[in-house]
Short mmCIF file of N, CA and C in Angstrom, two decimals:
data_model
loop_
_atom_site.label_atom_id
_atom_site.label_comp_id
_atom_site.label_asym_id
_atom_site.label_seq_id
_atom_site.Cartn_x
_atom_site.Cartn_y
_atom_site.Cartn_z
N UNK V 1 -41.74 -21.69 -10.42
CA UNK V 1 -41.10 -20.62 -11.18
C UNK V 1 -40.13 -21.24 -12.18
N UNK V 2 -40.22 -20.85 -13.41
CA UNK V 2 -39.35 -21.38 -14.46
C UNK V 2 -37.96 -20.80 -14.31
N UNK V 3 -36.92 -21.58 -14.63
CA UNK V 3 -35.56 -21.05 -14.53
C UNK V 3 -35.33 -19.95 -15.55
N UNK V 4 -34.52 -18.94 -15.19
CA UNK V 4 -34.24 -17.84 -16.11
C UNK V 4 -33.58 -18.36 -17.39
N UNK V 5 -33.90 -17.70 -18.51
CA UNK V 5 -33.40 -18.15 -19.81
C UNK V 5 -31.93 -17.79 -20.03
N UNK V 6 -31.47 -16.70 -19.45
CA UNK V 6 -30.08 -16.32 -19.67
C UNK V 6 -29.45 -15.76 -18.39
N UNK V 7 -28.17 -15.50 -18.50
CA UNK V 7 -27.41 -15.05 -17.33
C UNK V 7 -27.94 -13.74 -16.78
N UNK V 8 -28.25 -12.79 -17.63
CA UNK V 8 -28.74 -11.48 -17.18
C UNK V 8 -30.02 -11.62 -16.35
N UNK V 9 -30.90 -12.47 -16.80
CA UNK V 9 -32.15 -12.67 -16.06
C UNK V 9 -31.87 -13.34 -14.71
N UNK V 10 -30.97 -14.31 -14.71
CA UNK V 10 -30.61 -15.00 -13.47
C UNK V 10 -30.00 -14.00 -12.48
N UNK V 11 -29.10 -13.18 -12.99
CA UNK V 11 -28.45 -12.17 -12.14
C UNK V 11 -29.48 -11.22 -11.55
N UNK V 12 -30.35 -10.70 -12.39
CA UNK V 12 -31.36 -9.74 -11.94
C UNK V 12 -32.32 -10.37 -10.92
N UNK V 13 -32.64 -11.63 -11.12
CA UNK V 13 -33.61 -12.29 -10.25
C UNK V 13 -33.03 -12.70 -8.90
N UNK V 14 -31.73 -12.98 -8.83
CA UNK V 14 -31.20 -13.60 -7.61
C UNK V 14 -30.08 -12.83 -6.90
N UNK V 15 -29.52 -11.81 -7.53
CA UNK V 15 -28.41 -11.08 -6.91
C UNK V 15 -28.81 -10.51 -5.55
N UNK V 16 -29.94 -9.86 -5.48
CA UNK V 16 -30.38 -9.24 -4.23
C UNK V 16 -30.59 -10.26 -3.12
N UNK V 17 -31.25 -11.37 -3.42
CA UNK V 17 -31.51 -12.39 -2.40
C UNK V 17 -30.21 -12.99 -1.87
N UNK V 18 -29.29 -13.29 -2.78
CA UNK V 18 -28.01 -13.87 -2.34
C UNK V 18 -27.21 -12.86 -1.51
N UNK V 19 -27.28 -11.61 -1.90
CA UNK V 19 -26.56 -10.58 -1.15
C UNK V 19 -27.11 -10.46 0.26
N UNK V 20 -28.43 -10.51 0.41
CA UNK V 20 -29.04 -10.44 1.74
C UNK V 20 -28.60 -11.65 2.58
N UNK V 21 -28.60 -12.82 1.98
CA UNK V 21 -28.19 -14.02 2.72
C UNK V 21 -26.75 -13.89 3.22
N UNK V 22 -25.86 -13.45 2.35
CA UNK V 22 -24.45 -13.31 2.74
C UNK V 22 -24.26 -12.13 3.70
N UNK V 23 -25.07 -11.10 3.56
CA UNK V 23 -25.00 -9.98 4.50
C UNK V 23 -25.35 -10.45 5.90
N UNK V 24 -26.36 -11.30 6.00
CA UNK V 24 -26.73 -11.82 7.32
C UNK V 24 -25.61 -12.69 7.89
N UNK V 25 -24.89 -13.37 7.04
CA UNK V 25 -23.77 -14.21 7.49
C UNK V 25 -22.57 -13.37 7.89
N UNK V 26 -22.20 -12.42 7.02
CA UNK V 26 -21.02 -11.60 7.26
C UNK V 26 -21.25 -10.49 8.26
N UNK V 27 -22.43 -9.88 8.18
CA UNK V 27 -22.66 -8.69 8.98
C UNK V 27 -22.01 -7.48 8.34
N UNK V 28 -21.55 -7.63 7.11
CA UNK V 28 -20.87 -6.56 6.40
C UNK V 28 -21.43 -6.50 4.98
N UNK V 29 -22.16 -5.45 4.71
CA UNK V 29 -22.84 -5.34 3.42
C UNK V 29 -21.86 -5.33 2.25
N UNK V 30 -20.76 -4.62 2.38
CA UNK V 30 -19.80 -4.53 1.28
C UNK V 30 -19.17 -5.89 0.99
N UNK V 31 -18.81 -6.64 2.03
CA UNK V 31 -18.25 -7.98 1.83
C UNK V 31 -19.27 -8.90 1.18
N UNK V 32 -20.53 -8.77 1.58
CA UNK V 32 -21.58 -9.59 0.98
C UNK V 32 -21.70 -9.28 -0.51
N UNK V 33 -21.71 -8.00 -0.86
CA UNK V 33 -21.76 -7.62 -2.27
C UNK V 33 -20.55 -8.19 -3.02
N UNK V 34 -19.37 -8.09 -2.40
CA UNK V 34 -18.15 -8.56 -3.06
C UNK V 34 -18.18 -10.06 -3.34
N UNK V 35 -18.56 -10.88 -2.35
CA UNK V 35 -18.53 -12.33 -2.58
C UNK V 35 -19.63 -12.76 -3.54
N UNK V 36 -20.80 -12.15 -3.47
CA UNK V 36 -21.87 -12.50 -4.41
C UNK V 36 -21.47 -12.08 -5.82
N UNK V 37 -20.90 -10.90 -5.94
CA UNK V 37 -20.45 -10.44 -7.25
C UNK V 37 -19.39 -11.40 -7.81
N UNK V 38 -18.44 -11.80 -6.98
CA UNK V 38 -17.41 -12.74 -7.42
C UNK V 38 -18.02 -14.08 -7.83
N UNK V 39 -19.01 -14.55 -7.09
CA UNK V 39 -19.67 -15.81 -7.44
C UNK V 39 -20.36 -15.69 -8.79
N UNK V 40 -21.02 -14.58 -9.04
CA UNK V 40 -21.66 -14.39 -10.34
C UNK V 40 -20.61 -14.26 -11.45
N UNK V 41 -19.49 -13.64 -11.17
CA UNK V 41 -18.42 -13.55 -12.18
C UNK V 41 -17.91 -14.94 -12.54
N UNK V 42 -17.75 -15.78 -11.54
CA UNK V 42 -17.29 -17.14 -11.81
C UNK V 42 -18.35 -17.93 -12.58
N UNK V 43 -19.62 -17.70 -12.26
CA UNK V 43 -20.68 -18.37 -13.00
C UNK V 43 -20.70 -17.90 -14.45
N UNK V 44 -20.52 -16.62 -14.65
CA UNK V 44 -20.52 -16.07 -16.01
C UNK V 44 -19.37 -16.65 -16.84
N UNK V 45 -18.20 -16.80 -16.19
CA UNK V 45 -17.04 -17.36 -16.88
C UNK V 45 -17.29 -18.82 -17.30
N UNK V 46 -18.16 -19.52 -16.58
CA UNK V 46 -18.46 -20.93 -16.87
C UNK V 46 -19.93 -21.11 -17.29
N UNK V 47 -20.52 -20.07 -17.84
CA UNK V 47 -21.97 -20.07 -18.06
C UNK V 47 -22.44 -21.23 -18.94
N UNK V 48 -21.67 -21.64 -19.92
CA UNK V 48 -22.10 -22.76 -20.77
C UNK V 48 -22.32 -24.02 -19.94
N UNK V 49 -21.48 -24.22 -18.95
CA UNK V 49 -21.61 -25.40 -18.09
C UNK V 49 -22.66 -25.17 -17.01
N UNK V 50 -22.56 -24.03 -16.33
CA UNK V 50 -23.44 -23.74 -15.19
C UNK V 50 -24.89 -23.65 -15.65
N UNK V 51 -25.13 -23.11 -16.82
CA UNK V 51 -26.52 -22.95 -17.29
C UNK V 51 -27.22 -24.30 -17.48
N UNK V 52 -26.47 -25.37 -17.66
CA UNK V 52 -27.05 -26.69 -17.85
C UNK V 52 -27.31 -27.41 -16.53
N UNK V 53 -26.83 -26.85 -15.43
CA UNK V 53 -27.08 -27.48 -14.13
C UNK V 53 -28.57 -27.43 -13.82
N UNK V 54 -29.00 -28.36 -13.00
CA UNK V 54 -30.40 -28.39 -12.59
C UNK V 54 -30.75 -27.13 -11.80
N UNK V 55 -29.79 -26.67 -10.97
CA UNK V 55 -30.02 -25.49 -10.13
C UNK V 55 -28.81 -24.55 -10.21
N UNK V 56 -28.73 -23.72 -11.26
CA UNK V 56 -27.58 -22.82 -11.39
C UNK V 56 -27.47 -21.85 -10.21
N UNK V 57 -28.60 -21.44 -9.66
CA UNK V 57 -28.58 -20.53 -8.51
C UNK V 57 -27.96 -21.24 -7.31
N UNK V 58 -28.24 -22.51 -7.16
CA UNK V 58 -27.64 -23.29 -6.07
C UNK V 58 -26.12 -23.33 -6.20
N UNK V 59 -25.65 -23.48 -7.44
CA UNK V 59 -24.20 -23.48 -7.67
C UNK V 59 -23.60 -22.13 -7.30
N UNK V 60 -24.25 -21.06 -7.73
CA UNK V 60 -23.76 -19.71 -7.43
C UNK V 60 -23.80 -19.47 -5.92
N UNK V 61 -24.87 -19.91 -5.25
CA UNK V 61 -24.98 -19.76 -3.80
C UNK V 61 -23.83 -20.49 -3.11
N UNK V 62 -23.54 -21.73 -3.55
CA UNK V 62 -22.47 -22.52 -2.94
C UNK V 62 -21.13 -21.82 -3.12
N UNK V 63 -20.88 -21.29 -4.32
CA UNK V 63 -19.63 -20.57 -4.58
C UNK V 63 -19.54 -19.34 -3.69
N UNK V 64 -20.63 -18.60 -3.56
CA UNK V 64 -20.63 -17.40 -2.72
C UNK V 64 -20.36 -17.77 -1.26
N UNK V 65 -21.01 -18.81 -0.77
CA UNK V 65 -20.78 -19.24 0.61
C UNK V 65 -19.35 -19.71 0.80
N UNK V 66 -18.81 -20.43 -0.18
CA UNK V 66 -17.42 -20.88 -0.08
C UNK V 66 -16.47 -19.69 -0.05
N UNK V 67 -16.74 -18.69 -0.88
CA UNK V 67 -15.92 -17.48 -0.86
C UNK V 67 -16.01 -16.77 0.49
N UNK V 68 -17.21 -16.71 1.03
CA UNK V 68 -17.42 -16.07 2.33
C UNK V 68 -16.65 -16.82 3.42
N UNK V 69 -16.73 -18.14 3.37
CA UNK V 69 -16.03 -18.95 4.36
C UNK V 69 -14.52 -18.79 4.23
N UNK V 70 -14.03 -18.76 3.02
CA UNK V 70 -12.59 -18.56 2.80
C UNK V 70 -12.15 -17.20 3.34
N UNK V 71 -12.96 -16.20 3.09
CA UNK V 71 -12.65 -14.85 3.59
C UNK V 71 -12.62 -14.86 5.12
N UNK V 72 -13.59 -15.52 5.73
CA UNK V 72 -13.65 -15.59 7.18
C UNK V 72 -12.41 -16.31 7.72
N UNK V 73 -12.00 -17.40 7.08
CA UNK V 73 -10.81 -18.14 7.53
C UNK V 73 -9.55 -17.29 7.40
N UNK V 74 -9.40 -16.58 6.28
CA UNK V 74 -8.23 -15.71 6.11
C UNK V 74 -8.20 -14.63 7.18
N UNK V 75 -9.35 -14.06 7.46
CA UNK V 75 -9.44 -13.02 8.49
C UNK V 75 -9.09 -13.59 9.85
N UNK V 76 -9.62 -14.77 10.16
CA UNK V 76 -9.33 -15.41 11.45
C UNK V 76 -7.84 -15.70 11.58
N UNK V 77 -7.22 -16.19 10.51
CA UNK V 77 -5.78 -16.47 10.53
C UNK V 77 -4.98 -15.19 10.73
N UNK V 78 -5.37 -14.14 10.03
CA UNK V 78 -4.66 -12.86 10.18
C UNK V 78 -4.79 -12.32 11.59
N UNK V 79 -6.00 -12.39 12.14
CA UNK V 79 -6.21 -11.90 13.52
C UNK V 79 -5.43 -12.73 14.52
N UNK V 80 -5.37 -14.03 14.30
CA UNK V 80 -4.60 -14.91 15.18
C UNK V 80 -3.13 -14.53 15.13
N UNK V 81 -2.62 -14.29 13.93
CA UNK V 81 -1.23 -13.88 13.78
C UNK V 81 -0.98 -12.55 14.49
N UNK V 82 -1.87 -11.60 14.26
CA UNK V 82 -1.70 -10.29 14.88
C UNK V 82 -1.78 -10.35 16.40
N UNK V 83 -2.60 -11.25 16.92
CA UNK V 83 -2.72 -11.35 18.38
C UNK V 83 -1.45 -11.88 19.02
N UNK V 84 -0.62 -12.59 18.25
CA UNK V 84 0.62 -13.12 18.79
C UNK V 84 1.78 -12.13 18.67
N UNK V 85 1.54 -10.99 18.03
CA UNK V 85 2.60 -10.00 17.85
C UNK V 85 2.73 -9.13 19.09
N UNK V 86 3.85 -8.41 19.12
CA UNK V 86 4.06 -7.50 20.24
C UNK V 86 2.94 -6.48 20.31
N UNK V 87 2.51 -6.21 21.51
CA UNK V 87 1.40 -5.27 21.69
C UNK V 87 1.87 -3.82 21.60
N UNK V 88 3.10 -3.58 22.00
CA UNK V 88 3.59 -2.20 21.98
C UNK V 88 4.53 -2.03 20.80
N UNK V 89 4.38 -0.94 20.15
CA UNK V 89 5.28 -0.62 19.06
C UNK V 89 6.50 0.07 19.62
N UNK V 90 7.62 -0.15 18.98
CA UNK V 90 8.85 0.52 19.37
C UNK V 90 8.68 1.99 19.04
N UNK V 91 8.89 2.82 20.03
CA UNK V 91 8.72 4.25 19.82
C UNK V 91 10.03 4.84 19.33
N UNK V 92 9.94 5.45 18.18
CA UNK V 92 11.11 6.09 17.60
C UNK V 92 10.87 7.59 17.66
N UNK V 93 11.79 8.25 18.30
CA UNK V 93 11.66 9.70 18.43
C UNK V 93 11.83 10.35 17.06
N UNK V 94 11.10 11.39 16.84
CA UNK V 94 11.22 12.15 15.60
C UNK V 94 12.47 13.00 15.64
N UNK V 95 12.74 13.68 14.57
CA UNK V 95 13.93 14.53 14.54
C UNK V 95 13.80 15.68 15.54
N UNK V 96 14.92 16.01 16.14
CA UNK V 96 14.94 17.11 17.09
C UNK V 96 14.86 18.45 16.38
N UNK V 97 14.68 19.52 17.14
CA UNK V 97 14.55 20.84 16.51
C UNK V 97 15.80 21.26 15.73
N UNK V 98 16.98 20.82 16.20
CA UNK V 98 18.21 21.17 15.49
C UNK V 98 18.24 20.53 14.11
N UNK V 99 17.84 19.24 14.05
CA UNK V 99 17.84 18.54 12.77
C UNK V 99 16.82 19.17 11.82
N UNK V 100 15.67 19.51 12.34
CA UNK V 100 14.64 20.14 11.51
C UNK V 100 15.16 21.46 10.95
N UNK V 101 15.86 22.23 11.79
CA UNK V 101 16.41 23.51 11.34
C UNK V 101 17.48 23.30 10.27
N UNK V 102 18.32 22.29 10.44
CA UNK V 102 19.36 22.01 9.44
C UNK V 102 18.72 21.58 8.12
N UNK V 103 17.72 20.72 8.18
CA UNK V 103 17.05 20.28 6.96
C UNK V 103 16.39 21.46 6.25
N UNK V 104 15.77 22.33 7.01
CA UNK V 104 15.14 23.52 6.42
C UNK V 104 16.20 24.42 5.80
N UNK V 105 17.34 24.56 6.48
CA UNK V 105 18.42 25.40 5.95
C UNK V 105 19.00 24.78 4.68
N UNK V 106 19.17 23.47 4.66
CA UNK V 106 19.67 22.80 3.46
C UNK V 106 18.74 23.01 2.28
N UNK V 107 17.46 23.06 2.54
CA UNK V 107 16.49 23.24 1.47
C UNK V 107 16.62 24.60 0.80
N UNK V 108 17.24 25.56 1.48
CA UNK V 108 17.40 26.89 0.89
C UNK V 108 18.60 26.97 -0.04
N UNK V 109 19.50 25.98 0.01
CA UNK V 109 20.70 26.01 -0.82
C UNK V 109 20.37 25.60 -2.26
N UNK V 110 21.17 26.09 -3.21
CA UNK V 110 21.04 25.59 -4.59
C UNK V 110 21.33 24.08 -4.61
N UNK V 111 20.80 23.41 -5.59
CA UNK V 111 20.89 21.94 -5.64
C UNK V 111 22.33 21.43 -5.59
N UNK V 112 23.23 22.03 -6.36
CA UNK V 112 24.63 21.57 -6.38
C UNK V 112 25.27 21.70 -5.01
N UNK V 113 25.07 22.84 -4.36
CA UNK V 113 25.67 23.05 -3.04
C UNK V 113 25.06 22.10 -2.01
N UNK V 114 23.76 21.91 -2.07
CA UNK V 114 23.09 20.99 -1.13
C UNK V 114 23.64 19.57 -1.31
N UNK V 115 23.78 19.13 -2.57
CA UNK V 115 24.28 17.79 -2.84
C UNK V 115 25.71 17.62 -2.31
N UNK V 116 26.55 18.63 -2.52
CA UNK V 116 27.95 18.55 -2.07
C UNK V 116 28.01 18.51 -0.54
N UNK V 117 27.19 19.28 0.14
CA UNK V 117 27.17 19.27 1.61
C UNK V 117 26.73 17.90 2.12
N UNK V 118 25.71 17.36 1.52
CA UNK V 118 25.22 16.04 1.95
C UNK V 118 26.28 14.99 1.71
N UNK V 119 26.92 15.02 0.54
CA UNK V 119 27.95 14.02 0.24
C UNK V 119 29.15 14.16 1.18
N UNK V 120 29.51 15.39 1.52
CA UNK V 120 30.68 15.61 2.38
C UNK V 120 30.39 15.26 3.84
N UNK V 121 29.28 15.74 4.37
CA UNK V 121 29.05 15.62 5.81
C UNK V 121 28.11 14.48 6.20
N UNK V 122 27.31 14.00 5.28
CA UNK V 122 26.42 12.89 5.62
C UNK V 122 26.97 11.57 5.08
N UNK V 123 27.51 11.60 3.86
CA UNK V 123 28.05 10.38 3.26
C UNK V 123 29.54 10.22 3.54
N UNK V 124 30.14 11.22 4.17
CA UNK V 124 31.57 11.19 4.54
C UNK V 124 32.49 10.96 3.35
N UNK V 125 32.15 11.55 2.20
CA UNK V 125 33.04 11.46 1.05
C UNK V 125 34.07 12.58 1.14
N UNK V 126 35.24 12.31 0.62
CA UNK V 126 36.30 13.34 0.61
C UNK V 126 36.05 14.28 -0.57
N UNK V 127 36.77 15.41 -0.55
CA UNK V 127 36.64 16.39 -1.64
C UNK V 127 37.01 15.74 -2.98
N UNK V 128 38.14 14.98 -3.07
CA UNK V 128 38.45 14.34 -4.36
C UNK V 128 37.36 13.34 -4.80
N UNK V 129 36.77 12.62 -3.87
CA UNK V 129 35.70 11.67 -4.22
C UNK V 129 34.46 12.40 -4.75
N UNK V 130 34.14 13.52 -4.09
CA UNK V 130 32.98 14.30 -4.54
C UNK V 130 33.26 14.89 -5.92
N UNK V 131 34.47 15.40 -6.13
CA UNK V 131 34.82 15.99 -7.42
C UNK V 131 34.71 14.94 -8.53
N UNK V 132 35.19 13.73 -8.26
CA UNK V 132 35.11 12.67 -9.26
C UNK V 132 33.65 12.29 -9.52
N UNK V 133 32.87 12.21 -8.48
CA UNK V 133 31.45 11.81 -8.62
C UNK V 133 30.66 12.87 -9.39
N UNK V 134 30.96 14.14 -9.11
CA UNK V 134 30.22 15.23 -9.75
C UNK V 134 30.81 15.64 -11.09
N UNK V 135 32.02 15.15 -11.39
CA UNK V 135 32.66 15.50 -12.66
C UNK V 135 33.13 16.94 -12.73
N UNK V 136 33.60 17.47 -11.58
CA UNK V 136 34.09 18.85 -11.53
C UNK V 136 35.46 18.85 -10.85
N UNK V 137 36.14 19.99 -10.90
CA UNK V 137 37.45 20.11 -10.27
C UNK V 137 37.30 20.17 -8.75
N UNK V 138 38.36 19.77 -8.04
CA UNK V 138 38.33 19.80 -6.57
C UNK V 138 38.11 21.22 -6.06
N UNK V 139 38.71 22.20 -6.75
CA UNK V 139 38.52 23.59 -6.36
C UNK V 139 37.06 24.01 -6.41
N UNK V 140 36.33 23.48 -7.38
CA UNK V 140 34.90 23.79 -7.51
C UNK V 140 34.14 23.23 -6.31
N UNK V 141 34.48 22.02 -5.92
CA UNK V 141 33.83 21.40 -4.76
C UNK V 141 34.12 22.22 -3.52
N UNK V 142 35.39 22.63 -3.34
CA UNK V 142 35.75 23.44 -2.17
C UNK V 142 35.00 24.77 -2.16
N UNK V 143 34.85 25.36 -3.34
CA UNK V 143 34.11 26.61 -3.46
C UNK V 143 32.64 26.41 -3.07
N UNK V 144 32.03 25.34 -3.59
CA UNK V 144 30.63 25.05 -3.26
C UNK V 144 30.46 24.80 -1.77
N UNK V 145 31.42 24.08 -1.18
CA UNK V 145 31.34 23.80 0.26
C UNK V 145 31.45 25.11 1.06
N UNK V 146 32.37 25.97 0.66
CA UNK V 146 32.54 27.25 1.37
C UNK V 146 31.25 28.09 1.28
N UNK V 147 30.70 28.21 0.07
CA UNK V 147 29.49 29.00 -0.11
C UNK V 147 28.32 28.39 0.67
N UNK V 148 28.22 27.09 0.64
CA UNK V 148 27.10 26.46 1.34
C UNK V 148 27.24 26.58 2.85
N UNK V 149 28.47 26.43 3.38
CA UNK V 149 28.66 26.61 4.83
C UNK V 149 28.35 28.04 5.25
N UNK V 150 28.74 28.99 4.43
CA UNK V 150 28.45 30.40 4.72
C UNK V 150 26.94 30.64 4.74
N UNK V 151 26.25 30.12 3.74
CA UNK V 151 24.79 30.30 3.66
C UNK V 151 24.09 29.58 4.83
N UNK V 152 24.57 28.38 5.17
CA UNK V 152 23.97 27.64 6.29
C UNK V 152 24.20 28.38 7.61
N UNK V 153 25.39 28.91 7.79
CA UNK V 153 25.69 29.64 9.02
C UNK V 153 24.80 30.87 9.14
N UNK V 154 24.60 31.55 8.03
CA UNK V 154 23.73 32.74 8.06
C UNK V 154 22.29 32.32 8.35
N UNK V 155 21.85 31.24 7.76
CA UNK V 155 20.48 30.77 7.95
C UNK V 155 20.25 30.26 9.38
N UNK V 156 21.25 29.57 9.91
CA UNK V 156 21.12 29.00 11.25
C UNK V 156 21.55 29.96 12.36
N UNK V 157 22.15 31.10 11.95
CA UNK V 157 22.57 32.09 12.94
C UNK V 157 23.79 31.68 13.72
N UNK V 158 24.70 30.94 13.10
CA UNK V 158 25.94 30.54 13.77
C UNK V 158 27.10 30.99 12.93
N UNK V 159 28.25 31.09 13.57
CA UNK V 159 29.47 31.47 12.84
C UNK V 159 29.99 30.24 12.09
N UNK V 160 30.51 30.46 10.89
CA UNK V 160 31.03 29.36 10.10
C UNK V 160 32.27 28.79 10.77
N UNK V 161 32.32 27.47 10.83
CA UNK V 161 33.50 26.82 11.40
C UNK V 161 34.58 26.75 10.33
N UNK V 162 35.79 26.45 10.78
CA UNK V 162 36.88 26.29 9.83
C UNK V 162 36.60 25.08 8.96
N UNK V 163 36.85 25.21 7.63
CA UNK V 163 36.57 24.08 6.74
C UNK V 163 37.44 22.89 7.08
N UNK V 164 36.88 21.70 6.87
CA UNK V 164 37.65 20.48 7.15
C UNK V 164 38.00 19.77 5.88
#
């Protein structure tokens, strides 16, 4: 059989055979397609040189097998690493029903009030710090906090506590 005259003919004539060979090695059709495709891409990038080889298909086959072997080694290394890791994951409890209710209630507040509540009670900022950060008067922050606590109490079904 005469060697193909150009890259397209070589690809059409040998892609399927090389893919089958690598599929038998990998046992994974998609991986076989990937490494053969990569080998042909590398051949195409060097086609002026590869086309002059006595056996360009042999070069592409060798590249594909090398890629397959590298993939197998990387997988083996990753599996080895994973096998040395802890078998049990640390179990982190999800949020309790109270926290879920508070988050849902916060979502009902206007953005400014929600931000002020979070800054005051989650970030532990003082009223003057919040006022400076938001660029508003301290009285405005106190008003937003009062309105938001009232709305949260109504949403959560609890009486509003004395402001702090």
